[in-house]
PDB file of C-alpha atoms in Angstrom:
ATOM      1  CA  MET A   1      18.605 -10.476  -5.169  1.00  0.00           C
ATOM      2  CA  ASP A   2      15.319 -11.418  -6.836  1.00  0.00           C
ATOM      3  CA  TRP A   3      13.167  -8.414  -5.977  1.00  0.00           C
ATOM      4  CA  LEU A   4      10.278  -9.673  -8.101  1.00  0.00           C
ATOM      5  CA  ASP A   5      10.123 -12.907  -6.164  1.00  0.00           C
ATOM      6  CA  ARG A   6      10.290 -10.987  -2.918  1.00  0.00           C
ATOM      7  CA  VAL A   7       7.345  -8.713  -3.712  1.00  0.00           C
ATOM      8  CA  ALA A   8       5.325 -11.623  -5.100  1.00  0.00           C
ATOM      9  CA  LYS A   9       5.685 -13.397  -1.759  1.00  0.00           C
ATOM     10  CA  LEU A  10       5.012 -10.558   0.680  1.00  0.00           C
ATOM     11  CA  ARG A  11       4.014 -12.102   3.980  1.00  0.00           C
ATOM     12  CA  GLN A  12       0.357 -11.302   4.465  1.00  0.00           C
ATOM     13  CA  TRP A  13      -1.940 -12.257   7.296  1.00  0.00           C
ATOM     14  CA  LYS A  14      -4.367 -14.847   6.018  1.00  0.00           C
ATOM     15  CA  SER A  15      -7.261 -16.494   7.774  1.00  0.00           C
ATOM     16  CA  ASN A  16     -10.372 -18.050   6.301  1.00  0.00           C
ATOM     17  CA  GLU A  17      -9.674 -16.580   2.835  1.00  0.00           C
ATOM     18  CA  VAL A  18      -9.646 -13.002   4.153  1.00  0.00           C
ATOM     19  CA  ARG A  19      -8.143 -10.343   1.877  1.00  0.00           C
ATOM     20  CA  ALA A  20      -5.203  -8.461   3.371  1.00  0.00           C
ATOM     21  CA  PRO A  21      -3.681  -6.265   0.641  1.00  0.00           C
ATOM     22  CA  HIS A  22      -2.254  -3.751   3.132  1.00  0.00           C
ATOM     23  CA  LYS A  23       1.426  -4.374   2.352  1.00  0.00           C
ATOM     24  CA  PRO A  24       0.961  -4.429  -1.450  1.00  0.00           C
ATOM     25  CA  LEU A  25      -0.920  -1.117  -1.269  1.00  0.00           C
ATOM     26  CA  LEU A  26       1.827   0.528   0.786  1.00  0.00           C
ATOM     27  CA  LEU A  27       4.544  -0.838  -1.507  1.00  0.00           C
ATOM     28  CA  LEU A  28       2.706   0.385  -4.616  1.00  0.00           C
ATOM     29  CA  TYR A  29       2.407   3.800  -2.956  1.00  0.00           C
ATOM     30  CA  ALA A  30       6.148   3.742  -2.193  1.00  0.00           C
ATOM     31  CA  LEU A  31       6.983   2.803  -5.796  1.00  0.00           C
ATOM     32  CA  GLY A  32       4.837   5.677  -7.048  1.00  0.00           C
ATOM     33  CA  SER A  33       6.671   8.072  -4.716  1.00  0.00           C
ATOM     34  CA  PHE A  34      10.046   6.705  -5.839  1.00  0.00           C
ATOM     35  CA  GLN A  35       9.101   7.196  -9.486  1.00  0.00           C
ATOM     36  CA  GLN A  36       8.336  10.847  -8.813  1.00  0.00           C
ATOM     37  CA  ASP A  37      11.332  11.430  -6.536  1.00  0.00           C
ATOM     38  CA  ALA A  38      13.961   8.744  -5.961  1.00  0.00           C
ATOM     39  CA  ASP A  39      15.051  10.460  -2.734  1.00  0.00           C
ATOM     40  CA  SER A  40      11.564  10.741  -1.288  1.00  0.00           C
ATOM     41  CA  GLU A  41      10.762   9.619   2.238  1.00  0.00           C
ATOM     42  CA  LEU A  42       7.273   8.928   3.536  1.00  0.00           C
ATOM     43  CA  ARG A  43       6.650  10.453   6.949  1.00  0.00           C
ATOM     44  CA  TYR A  44       3.812   8.546   8.579  1.00  0.00           C
ATOM     45  CA  SER A  45       2.042  11.605   9.945  1.00  0.00           C
ATOM     46  CA  VAL A  46       2.030  13.172   6.455  1.00  0.00           C
ATOM     47  CA  VAL A  47       0.913  10.168   4.383  1.00  0.00           C
ATOM     48  CA  GLU A  48      -1.414   8.573   6.948  1.00  0.00           C
ATOM     49  CA  GLU A  49      -4.617  10.025   5.499  1.00  0.00           C
ATOM     50  CA  GLU A  50      -3.706   9.105   1.927  1.00  0.00           C
ATOM     51  CA  LEU A  51      -2.887   5.553   2.968  1.00  0.00           C
ATOM     52  CA  LYS A  52      -6.178   5.369   4.870  1.00  0.00           C
ATOM     53  CA  ARG A  53      -8.070   6.356   1.731  1.00  0.00           C
ATOM     54  CA  LEU A  54      -6.266   3.665  -0.253  1.00  0.00           C
ATOM     55  CA  LEU A  55      -7.208   1.033   2.305  1.00  0.00           C
ATOM     56  CA  VAL A  56     -10.831   2.164   2.356  1.00  0.00           C
ATOM     57  CA  GLU A  57     -11.115   2.138  -1.433  1.00  0.00           C
ATOM     58  CA  TYR A  58      -9.018  -0.897  -2.333  1.00  0.00           C
ATOM     59  CA  GLY A  59      -8.785  -2.863   0.893  1.00  0.00           C
ATOM     60  CA  PRO A  60     -11.296  -5.238   2.492  1.00  0.00           C
ATOM     61  CA  PRO A  61     -14.596  -3.905   3.891  1.00  0.00           C
ATOM     62  CA  ASN A  62     -13.539  -4.169   7.547  1.00  0.00           C
ATOM     63  CA  PRO A  63     -11.892  -1.019   8.982  1.00  0.00           C
ATOM     64  CA  THR A  64      -8.113  -1.052   9.350  1.00  0.00           C
ATOM     65  CA  THR A  65      -5.152   1.266   9.829  1.00  0.00           C
ATOM     66  CA  PRO A  66      -2.056   1.980   7.714  1.00  0.00           C
ATOM     67  CA  ALA A  67       0.050   1.681  10.865  1.00  0.00           C
ATOM     68  CA  TYR A  68       0.184  -2.099  10.481  1.00  0.00           C
ATOM     69  CA  PRO A  69       1.741  -2.306   6.993  1.00  0.00           C
ATOM     70  CA  PHE A  70       3.944   0.724   7.763  1.00  0.00           C
ATOM     71  CA  HIS A  71       5.574  -1.305  10.540  1.00  0.00           C
ATOM     72  CA  HIS A  72       5.237  -4.893   9.326  1.00  0.00           C
ATOM     73  CA  LEU A  73       6.473  -4.355   5.741  1.00  0.00           C
ATOM     74  CA  VAL A  74       9.965  -4.017   7.245  1.00  0.00           C
ATOM     75  CA  SER A  75      10.023  -7.791   7.801  1.00  0.00           C
ATOM     76  CA  ASP A  76       9.838  -8.415   4.043  1.00  0.00           C
ATOM     77  CA  GLY A  77      13.185  -6.785   3.340  1.00  0.00           C
ATOM     78  CA  VAL A  78      11.895  -4.107   0.940  1.00  0.00           C
ATOM     79  CA  TRP A  79      11.036  -1.323   3.390  1.00  0.00           C
ATOM     80  CA  GLU A  80      12.829   0.475   6.203  1.00  0.00           C
ATOM     81  CA  VAL A  81      11.572   2.759   8.951  1.00  0.00           C
ATOM     82  CA  ARG A  82      13.465   5.250  11.050  1.00  0.00           C
ATOM     83  CA  THR A  83      12.339   7.716  13.677  1.00  0.00           C
ATOM     84  CA  ASP A  84      13.773  10.895  15.180  1.00  0.00           C
ATOM     85  CA  ARG A  85      15.755   8.564  17.445  1.00  0.00           C
ATOM     86  CA  GLY A  86      17.333   6.568  14.628  1.00  0.00           C
ATOM     87  CA  GLN A  87      16.839   3.388  12.610  1.00  0.00           C
ATOM     88  CA  GLY A  88      14.018   0.994  13.440  1.00  0.00           C
ATOM     89  CA  SER A  89      10.229   1.052  13.565  1.00  0.00           C
ATOM     90  CA  PRO A  90       8.610   1.985  16.892  1.00  0.00           C
ATOM     91  CA  GLY A  91       5.800  -0.530  16.336  1.00  0.00           C
ATOM     92  CA  THR A  92       2.197  -0.378  15.155  1.00  0.00           C
ATOM     93  CA  GLY A  93       0.911   2.226  17.590  1.00  0.00           C
ATOM     94  CA  ILE A  94      -0.588   5.133  15.688  1.00  0.00           C
ATOM     95  CA  ARG A  95       0.330   7.739  18.297  1.00  0.00           C
ATOM     96  CA  VAL A  96       3.952   6.641  18.570  1.00  0.00           C
ATOM     97  CA  LEU A  97       4.350   6.518  14.798  1.00  0.00           C
ATOM     98  CA  ARG A  98       3.150  10.102  14.645  1.00  0.00           C
ATOM     99  CA  SER A  99       5.033  11.462  17.660  1.00  0.00           C
ATOM    100  CA  SER A 100       8.340   9.739  16.875  1.00  0.00           C
ATOM    101  CA  GLY A 101       8.515  11.177  13.367  1.00  0.00           C
ATOM    102  CA  ALA A 102       8.455   7.677  11.869  1.00  0.00           C
ATOM    103  CA  THR A 103       9.518   7.812   8.236  1.00  0.00           C
ATOM    104  CA  GLY A 104       9.551   4.940   5.749  1.00  0.00           C
ATOM    105  CA  ARG A 105      11.219   4.348   2.411  1.00  0.00           C
ATOM    106  CA  LEU A 106      12.418   1.535   0.174  1.00  0.00           C
ATOM    107  CA  VAL A 107      15.566  -0.153   1.474  1.00  0.00           C
ATOM    108  CA  PRO A 108      18.882   1.134  -0.004  1.00  0.00           C
ATOM    109  CA  GLU A 109      19.528  -2.065  -1.975  1.00  0.00           C
ATOM    110  CA  LEU A 110      16.158  -1.817  -3.702  1.00  0.00           C
ATOM    111  CA  ARG A 111      16.562   1.895  -4.425  1.00  0.00           C
ATOM    112  CA  LYS A 112      19.934   1.119  -5.979  1.00  0.00           C
ATOM    113  CA  ALA A 113      18.463  -1.702  -8.087  1.00  0.00           C
ATOM    114  CA  LEU A 114      15.618   0.524  -9.306  1.00  0.00           C
ATOM    115  CA  THR A 115      18.065   3.265 -10.264  1.00  0.00           C
ATOM    116  CA  LYS A 116      20.305   0.807 -12.113  1.00  0.00           C
ATOM    117  CA  GLU A 117      17.421  -0.932 -13.888  1.00  0.00           C
ATOM    118  CA  PRO A 118      14.492   1.511 -14.324  1.00  0.00           C
ATOM    119  CA  SER A 119      12.228  -1.118 -15.916  1.00  0.00           C
ATOM    120  CA  LEU A 120      12.316  -3.064 -12.636  1.00  0.00           C
ATOM    121  CA  LEU A 121       9.883  -0.587 -11.087  1.00  0.00           C
ATOM    122  CA  GLY A 122       7.205  -1.320 -13.667  1.00  0.00           C
ATOM    123  CA  ARG A 123       7.766  -5.056 -13.428  1.00  0.00           C
ATOM    124  CA  MET A 124       7.499  -4.973  -9.635  1.00  0.00           C
ATOM    125  CA  ALA A 125       4.299  -2.936  -9.852  1.00  0.00           C
ATOM    126  CA  ARG A 126       2.842  -5.360 -12.377  1.00  0.00           C
ATOM    127  CA  VAL A 127       3.566  -8.344 -10.122  1.00  0.00           C
ATOM    128  CA  LEU A 128       1.956  -6.591  -7.145  1.00  0.00           C
ATOM    129  CA  LEU A 129      -1.120  -5.737  -9.203  1.00  0.00           C
ATOM    130  CA  ASP A 130      -1.489  -9.167 -10.791  1.00  0.00           C
ATOM    131  CA  VAL A 131      -1.073 -11.040  -7.521  1.00  0.00           C
ATOM    132  CA  ASN A 132      -3.406  -8.888  -5.421  1.00  0.00           C
ATOM    133  CA  PHE A 133      -6.018  -7.098  -7.553  1.00  0.00           C
ATOM    134  CA  PRO A 134      -8.302  -7.763 -10.546  1.00  0.00           C
ATOM    135  CA  PRO A 135      -7.335  -6.147 -13.893  1.00  0.00           C
ATOM    136  CA  SER A 136     -10.353  -3.829 -13.829  1.00  0.00           C
ATOM    137  CA  LEU A 137      -8.787  -1.930 -10.906  1.00  0.00           C
ATOM    138  CA  HIS A 138      -5.174  -1.703 -12.107  1.00  0.00           C
ATOM    139  CA  THR A 139      -5.418   1.618 -13.952  1.00  0.00           C
ATOM    140  CA  ASP A 140      -7.377   3.351 -11.188  1.00  0.00           C
ATOM    141  CA  LEU A 141      -5.041   2.003  -8.511  1.00  0.00           C
ATOM    142  CA  CYS A 142      -1.917   3.207 -10.330  1.00  0.00           C
ATOM    143  CA  GLU A 143      -3.472   6.643 -10.628  1.00  0.00           C
ATOM    144  CA  ALA A 144      -4.367   6.612  -6.926  1.00  0.00           C
ATOM    145  CA  VAL A 145      -0.744   5.927  -5.881  1.00  0.00           C
ATOM    146  CA  GLY A 146       0.752   8.323  -8.434  1.00  0.00           C
ATOM    147  CA  LEU A 147       2.360   5.566 -10.488  1.00  0.00           C
ATOM    148  CA  ASP A 148       2.725   5.973 -14.265  1.00  0.00           C
ATOM    149  CA  LEU A 149       2.852   2.304 -15.211  1.00  0.00           C
ATOM    150  CA  GLU A 150       3.139   2.977 -18.937  1.00  0.00           C
ATOM    151  CA  LEU A 151       6.220   5.094 -18.344  1.00  0.00           C
ATOM    152  CA  ALA A 152       7.719   2.613 -15.881  1.00  0.00           C
ATOM    153  CA  GLU A 153       7.001  -0.595 -17.706  1.00  0.00           C
ATOM    154  CA  THR A 154       9.141  -1.996 -20.480  1.00  0.00           C
ATOM    155  CA  ALA A 155       7.664  -5.062 -22.155  1.00  0.00           C
ATOM    156  CA  PRO A 156       9.740  -8.065 -21.058  1.00  0.00           C
ATOM    157  CA  VAL A 157      11.517 -10.036 -23.732  1.00  0.00           C
ATOM    158  CA  ALA A 158       9.816 -13.348 -24.460  1.00  0.00           C
ATOM    159  CA  GLY A 159      11.381 -16.193 -22.516  1.00  0.00           C
ATOM    160  CA  LEU A 160      13.078 -13.924 -19.992  1.00  0.00           C
ATOM    161  CA  LEU A 161      10.302 -13.639 -17.430  1.00  0.00           C
ATOM    162  CA  GLY A 162      11.462 -14.402 -13.922  1.00  0.00           C
ATOM    163  CA  GLU A 163       9.874 -17.112 -11.817  1.00  0.00           C
ATOM    164  CA  ALA A 164       7.848 -14.588  -9.828  1.00  0.00           C
ATOM    165  CA  GLU A 165       6.511 -12.913 -12.963  1.00  0.00           C
ATOM    166  CA  THR A 166       5.606 -16.284 -14.425  1.00  0.00           C
ATOM    167  CA  ALA A 167       3.759 -17.232 -11.238  1.00  0.00           C
ATOM    168  CA  ALA A 168       1.998 -13.876 -11.063  1.00  0.00           C
ATOM    169  CA  ARG A 169       0.948 -14.189 -14.676  1.00  0.00           C
ATOM    170  CA  ARG A 170      -0.287 -17.761 -14.421  1.00  0.00           C
ATOM    171  CA  GLN A 171      -2.213 -18.490 -17.531  1.00  0.00           C
ATOM    172  CA  ARG A 172      -5.870 -17.705 -17.428  1.00  0.00           C
ATOM    173  CA  ASP A 173      -8.188 -19.968 -19.344  1.00  0.00           C
ATOM    174  CA  ARG A 174      -8.773 -18.085 -22.582  1.00  0.00           C
ATOM    175  CA  ARG A 175     -12.118 -19.827 -22.911  1.00  0.00           C
ATOM    176  CA  MET A 176     -13.418 -18.133 -19.751  1.00  0.00           C
ATOM    177  CA  ARG A 177     -14.740 -15.044 -21.513  1.00  0.00           C
ATOM    178  CA  GLU A 178     -16.468 -17.016 -24.253  1.00  0.00           C
ATOM    179  CA  MET A 179     -17.958 -19.501 -21.786  1.00  0.00           C
ATOM    180  CA  VAL A 180     -19.328 -16.803 -19.469  1.00  0.00           C
ATOM    181  CA  LEU A 181     -20.669 -14.522 -22.203  1.00  0.00           C
ATOM    182  CA  THR A 182     -22.333 -17.501 -23.868  1.00  0.00           C
ATOM    183  CA  ALA A 183     -23.811 -18.648 -20.561  1.00  0.00           C
ATOM    184  CA  TYR A 184     -25.413 -15.239 -20.074  1.00  0.00           C
ATOM    185  CA  GLU A 185     -26.417 -14.989 -23.744  1.00  0.00           C
ATOM    186  CA  PHE A 186     -24.193 -11.991 -24.398  1.00  0.00           C
ATOM    187  CA  GLN A 187     -26.006  -9.578 -22.125  1.00  0.00           C
ATOM    188  CA  CYS A 188     -25.050  -7.886 -18.868  1.00  0.00           C
ATOM    189  CA  ALA A 189     -26.387  -9.917 -15.956  1.00  0.00           C
ATOM    190  CA  PHE A 190     -27.168  -6.690 -14.088  1.00  0.00           C
ATOM    191  CA  CYS A 191     -28.671  -4.339 -16.667  1.00  0.00           C
ATOM    192  CA  GLY A 192     -29.284  -6.424 -19.800  1.00  0.00           C
ATOM    193  CA  TYR A 193     -26.958  -4.387 -22.048  1.00  0.00           C
ATOM    194  CA  ASP A 194     -26.177  -6.463 -25.167  1.00  0.00           C
ATOM    195  CA  GLY A 195     -24.387  -4.138 -27.590  1.00  0.00           C
ATOM    196  CA  MET A 196     -22.848  -5.539 -30.781  1.00  0.00           C
ATOM    197  CA  LEU A 197     -20.535  -4.189 -33.459  1.00  0.00           C
ATOM    198  CA  GLY A 198     -21.254  -6.362 -36.447  1.00  0.00           C
ATOM    199  CA  ALA A 199     -20.978  -9.915 -35.177  1.00  0.00           C
ATOM    200  CA  SER A 200     -18.897  -8.998 -32.106  1.00  0.00           C
ATOM    201  CA  SER A 201     -20.111  -7.955 -28.674  1.00  0.00           C
ATOM    202  CA  VAL A 202     -18.735  -4.656 -27.367  1.00  0.00           C
ATOM    203  CA  GLY A 203     -18.506  -3.448 -23.792  1.00  0.00           C
ATOM    204  CA  LEU A 204     -19.197  -6.877 -22.276  1.00  0.00           C
ATOM    205  CA  GLU A 205     -16.709  -8.619 -20.001  1.00  0.00           C
ATOM    206  CA  ALA A 206     -16.389 -11.822 -18.021  1.00  0.00           C
ATOM    207  CA  ALA A 207     -16.147 -10.787 -14.368  1.00  0.00           C
ATOM    208  CA  HIS A 208     -14.690 -13.116 -11.751  1.00  0.00           C
ATOM    209  CA  VAL A 209     -16.883 -13.168  -8.645  1.00  0.00           C
ATOM    210  CA  ARG A 210     -14.085 -14.502  -6.494  1.00  0.00           C
ATOM    211  CA  TRP A 211     -11.047 -12.661  -7.834  1.00  0.00           C
ATOM    212  CA  TRP A 212      -8.645 -14.641  -9.969  1.00  0.00           C
ATOM    213  CA  SER A 213      -5.808 -13.135  -7.906  1.00  0.00           C
ATOM    214  CA  TYR A 214      -7.362 -14.824  -4.851  1.00  0.00           C
ATOM    215  CA  ASP A 215      -7.587 -18.281  -6.398  1.00  0.00           C
ATOM    216  CA  GLY A 216     -10.891 -17.680  -8.125  1.00  0.00           C
ATOM    217  CA  PRO A 217     -11.256 -20.394 -10.791  1.00  0.00           C
ATOM    218  CA  ASP A 218     -11.802 -19.747 -14.486  1.00  0.00           C
ATOM    219  CA  GLU A 219     -15.161 -21.478 -14.372  1.00  0.00           C
ATOM    220  CA  VAL A 220     -18.670 -20.433 -15.300  1.00  0.00           C
ATOM    221  CA  ASP A 221     -19.923 -20.740 -11.727  1.00  0.00           C
ATOM    222  CA  ASN A 222     -17.375 -18.082 -10.714  1.00  0.00           C
ATOM    223  CA  GLY A 223     -18.287 -15.709 -13.525  1.00  0.00           C
ATOM    224  CA  LEU A 224     -20.780 -13.059 -14.508  1.00  0.00           C
ATOM    225  CA  CYS A 225     -21.233 -11.410 -17.870  1.00  0.00           C
ATOM    226  CA  LEU A 226     -21.178  -7.701 -17.039  1.00  0.00           C
ATOM    227  CA  CYS A 227     -20.961  -4.488 -19.028  1.00  0.00           C
ATOM    228  CA  SER A 228     -17.791  -2.490 -18.478  1.00  0.00           C
ATOM    229  CA  LEU A 229     -19.467  -0.087 -16.030  1.00  0.00           C
ATOM    230  CA  HIS A 230     -21.008  -2.745 -13.828  1.00  0.00           C
ATOM    231  CA  HIS A 231     -17.850  -4.871 -13.923  1.00  0.00           C
ATOM    232  CA  LYS A 232     -15.861  -1.960 -12.491  1.00  0.00           C
ATOM    233  CA  LEU A 233     -18.497  -1.234  -9.829  1.00  0.00           C
ATOM    234  CA  PHE A 234     -18.679  -4.934  -8.927  1.00  0.00           C
ATOM    235  CA  ASP A 235     -14.911  -5.137  -8.428  1.00  0.00           C
ATOM    236  CA  LYS A 236     -14.942  -1.913  -6.378  1.00  0.00           C
ATOM    237  CA  GLY A 237     -17.541  -3.366  -4.009  1.00  0.00           C
ATOM    238  CA  ILE A 238     -20.267  -0.909  -4.966  1.00  0.00           C
ATOM    239  CA  LEU A 239     -22.326  -3.719  -6.451  1.00  0.00           C
ATOM    240  CA  GLY A 240     -22.640  -7.245  -5.134  1.00  0.00           C
ATOM    241  CA  LEU A 241     -24.716 -10.415  -5.074  1.00  0.00           C
ATOM    242  CA  GLY A 242     -27.153 -11.135  -2.295  1.00  0.00           C
ATOM    243  CA  GLU A 243     -29.148 -14.206  -1.385  1.00  0.00           C
ATOM    244  CA  GLY A 244     -31.351 -15.457  -4.162  1.00  0.00           C
ATOM    245  CA  HIS A 245     -28.909 -13.943  -6.660  1.00  0.00           C
ATOM    246  CA  ARG A 246     -30.322 -10.484  -6.287  1.00  0.00           C
ATOM    247  CA  ILE A 247     -28.199  -7.419  -6.904  1.00  0.00           C
ATOM    248  CA  LEU A 248     -26.780  -5.478  -3.977  1.00  0.00           C
ATOM    249  CA  VAL A 249     -26.042  -1.754  -4.130  1.00  0.00           C
ATOM    250  CA  SER A 250     -23.894  -0.321  -1.351  1.00  0.00           C
ATOM    251  CA  GLN A 251     -25.310   2.408   0.864  1.00  0.00           C
ATOM    252  CA  ARG A 252     -21.918   4.099   0.534  1.00  0.00           C
ATOM    253  CA  PHE A 253     -22.510   4.802  -3.146  1.00  0.00           C
ATOM    254  CA  VAL A 254     -23.823   8.292  -3.818  1.00  0.00           C
ATOM    255  CA  GLY A 255     -25.201   9.287  -7.193  1.00  0.00           C
ATOM    256  CA  ARG A 256     -27.451  12.297  -7.729  1.00  0.00           C
ATOM    257  CA  SER A 257     -27.896  12.285 -11.503  1.00  0.00           C
ATOM    258  CA  GLU A 258     -30.616  10.490 -13.400  1.00  0.00           C
ATOM    259  CA  ALA A 259     -27.893   8.345 -14.974  1.00  0.00           C
ATOM    260  CA  SER A 260     -26.685   7.204 -11.534  1.00  0.00           C
ATOM    261  CA  ARG A 261     -30.215   6.458 -10.417  1.00  0.00           C
ATOM    262  CA  GLN A 262     -31.043   4.559 -13.574  1.00  0.00           C
ATOM    263  CA  HIS A 263     -27.812   2.611 -14.034  1.00  0.00           C
ATOM    264  CA  VAL A 264     -26.848   1.937 -10.407  1.00  0.00           C
ATOM    265  CA  LEU A 265     -29.350   2.784  -7.673  1.00  0.00           C
ATOM    266  CA  ALA A 266     -32.292   1.218  -9.493  1.00  0.00           C
ATOM    267  CA  LEU A 267     -30.471  -2.125  -9.558  1.00  0.00           C
ATOM    268  CA  ALA A 268     -30.966  -2.707  -5.808  1.00  0.00           C
ATOM    269  CA  GLY A 269     -32.881  -5.918  -5.293  1.00  0.00           C
ATOM    270  CA  ARG A 270     -33.201  -6.839  -8.957  1.00  0.00           C
ATOM    271  CA  PRO A 271     -32.644 -10.492  -9.831  1.00  0.00           C
ATOM    272  CA  VAL A 272     -29.568 -11.310 -11.885  1.00  0.00           C
ATOM    273  CA  ILE A 273     -30.346 -11.893 -15.565  1.00  0.00           C
ATOM    274  CA  GLY A 274     -29.328 -15.439 -16.509  1.00  0.00           C
ATOM    275  CA  PRO A 275     -27.580 -17.695 -16.927  1.00  0.00           C
ATOM    276  CA  GLN A 276     -29.426 -19.731 -19.516  1.00  0.00           C
ATOM    277  CA  SER A 277     -31.103 -22.996 -18.561  1.00  0.00           C
ATOM    278  CA  GLY A 278     -28.735 -25.856 -17.845  1.00  0.00           C
ATOM    279  CA  VAL A 279     -25.771 -23.607 -16.984  1.00  0.00           C
ATOM    280  CA  PRO A 280     -24.688 -23.274 -13.338  1.00  0.00           C
ATOM    281  CA  SER A 281     -25.272 -19.908 -11.704  1.00  0.00           C
ATOM    282  CA  VAL A 282     -22.708 -18.332  -9.389  1.00  0.00           C
ATOM    283  CA  ALA A 283     -21.626 -20.825  -6.739  1.00  0.00           C
ATOM    284  CA  GLU A 284     -22.593 -19.907  -3.202  1.00  0.00           C
ATOM    285  CA  ARG A 285     -18.993 -20.119  -1.936  1.00  0.00           C
ATOM    286  CA  HIS A 286     -17.849 -17.549  -4.514  1.00  0.00           C
ATOM    287  CA  ARG A 287     -20.838 -15.286  -3.863  1.00  0.00           C
ATOM    288  CA  GLU A 288     -20.173 -15.375  -0.132  1.00  0.00           C
ATOM    289  CA  TRP A 289     -16.478 -14.573  -0.657  1.00  0.00           C
ATOM    290  CA  HIS A 290     -17.332 -11.475  -2.697  1.00  0.00           C
ATOM    291  CA  SER A 291     -19.938 -10.332  -0.149  1.00  0.00           C
ATOM    292  CA  ARG A 292     -17.451 -10.750   2.687  1.00  0.00           C
ATOM    293  CA  GLU A 293     -14.222  -9.534   1.075  1.00  0.00           C
ATOM    294  CA  VAL A 294     -15.229  -7.011  -1.598  1.00  0.00           C
ATOM    295  CA  PHE A 295     -18.705  -5.552  -1.082  1.00  0.00           C
ATOM    296  CA  HIS A 296     -18.547  -2.347   0.977  1.00  0.00           C
ATOM    297  CA  GLY A 297     -20.946  -1.440   3.746  1.00  0.00           C
ATOM    298  CA  GLU A 298     -24.591  -2.381   3.964  1.00  0.00           C
ATOM    299  CA  PRO A 299     -26.886  -2.897   0.961  1.00  0.00           C
ATOM    300  CA  ARG A 300     -29.416  -0.260   0.013  1.00  0.00           C
ATOM    301  CA  ALA A 301     -33.088  -0.931   0.395  1.00  0.00           C
ATOM    302  CA  THR A 302     -35.054  -2.069  -2.625  1.00  0.00           C
ATOM    303  CA  ALA A 303     -37.914  -0.125  -4.134  1.00  0.00           C
ATOM    304  CA  ALA A 304     -40.202  -1.988  -1.736  1.00  0.00           C
ATOM    305  CA  GLY A 305     -38.218  -0.587   1.174  1.00  0.00           C
ATOM    306  CA  THR A 306     -36.391  -3.733   2.337  1.00  0.00           C
ATOM    307  CA  ALA A 307     -32.685  -4.425   2.130  1.00  0.00           C
ATOM    308  CA  VAL A 308     -31.435  -7.427   0.177  1.00  0.00           C
ATOM    309  CA  PRO A 309     -29.725  -9.882   2.554  1.00  0.00           C
ATOM    310  CA  THR A 310     -26.047 -10.410   1.757  1.00  0.00           C
ATOM    311  CA  GLY A 311     -25.957 -13.903   3.191  1.00  0.00           C
TER     312      GLY A 311
END
């Protein structure tokens, strides 16, 4: 059985380009639990709060419940649920999942495959990450689900990648970083940072506005040159782009230090720096996708006391 292909093609609800990473998040959580204890079972009433936090932090902005992936992941053939009454999920009702003692775990065939081939766990996790999340979030997400990817992952031998891994690792355009950094004249579009080490820029990255894992193109009008800090905050939905290409800062972000005020809170309402003349700025369709699918909550007011419209 091709487990990599199966996890790469998890059936997810999709409508109007809406993000729905609920199943991948639950499966990553299950892989992390398996890595720590191969015999572990996840009782819904025990893990519900942790799964909620994962969905809040790494899921779409709209509120949701872990009850849906807990039940629906069964249909993908990688997850099983049993209750105090026996095998089978009781449905997506939160109360019945709690009261019935609903417990989930990886199906026996997958547990057997992971035990027989330990490197499979890391490869499955990598496919789930590559298909559903931007690289800037991979390390934090693995830590959040208790998954030691470095321990789990064995570098695949060249030429032996499976079809699912090849699809998940579709080649990015290597020119993307150079094109975006050049377009923004090697400075962060949010704060203006432009550090160099000799002739090389340091701490600057090409951020996809619409995530590459969600069909975001490797094109300048889907990119921003951002410093490492603001790239991470942009991908976490703390920062965003509003109408008129002004910077959004989420009301949910809390920072009390002078550093937080200076490097994050003070950005609210500022215009994006760049790109240079003749280069397309971020396309409206990509900006709108990020505002709808990534940015969390409402934007903070600017120094003048008005909130930047998200569009």
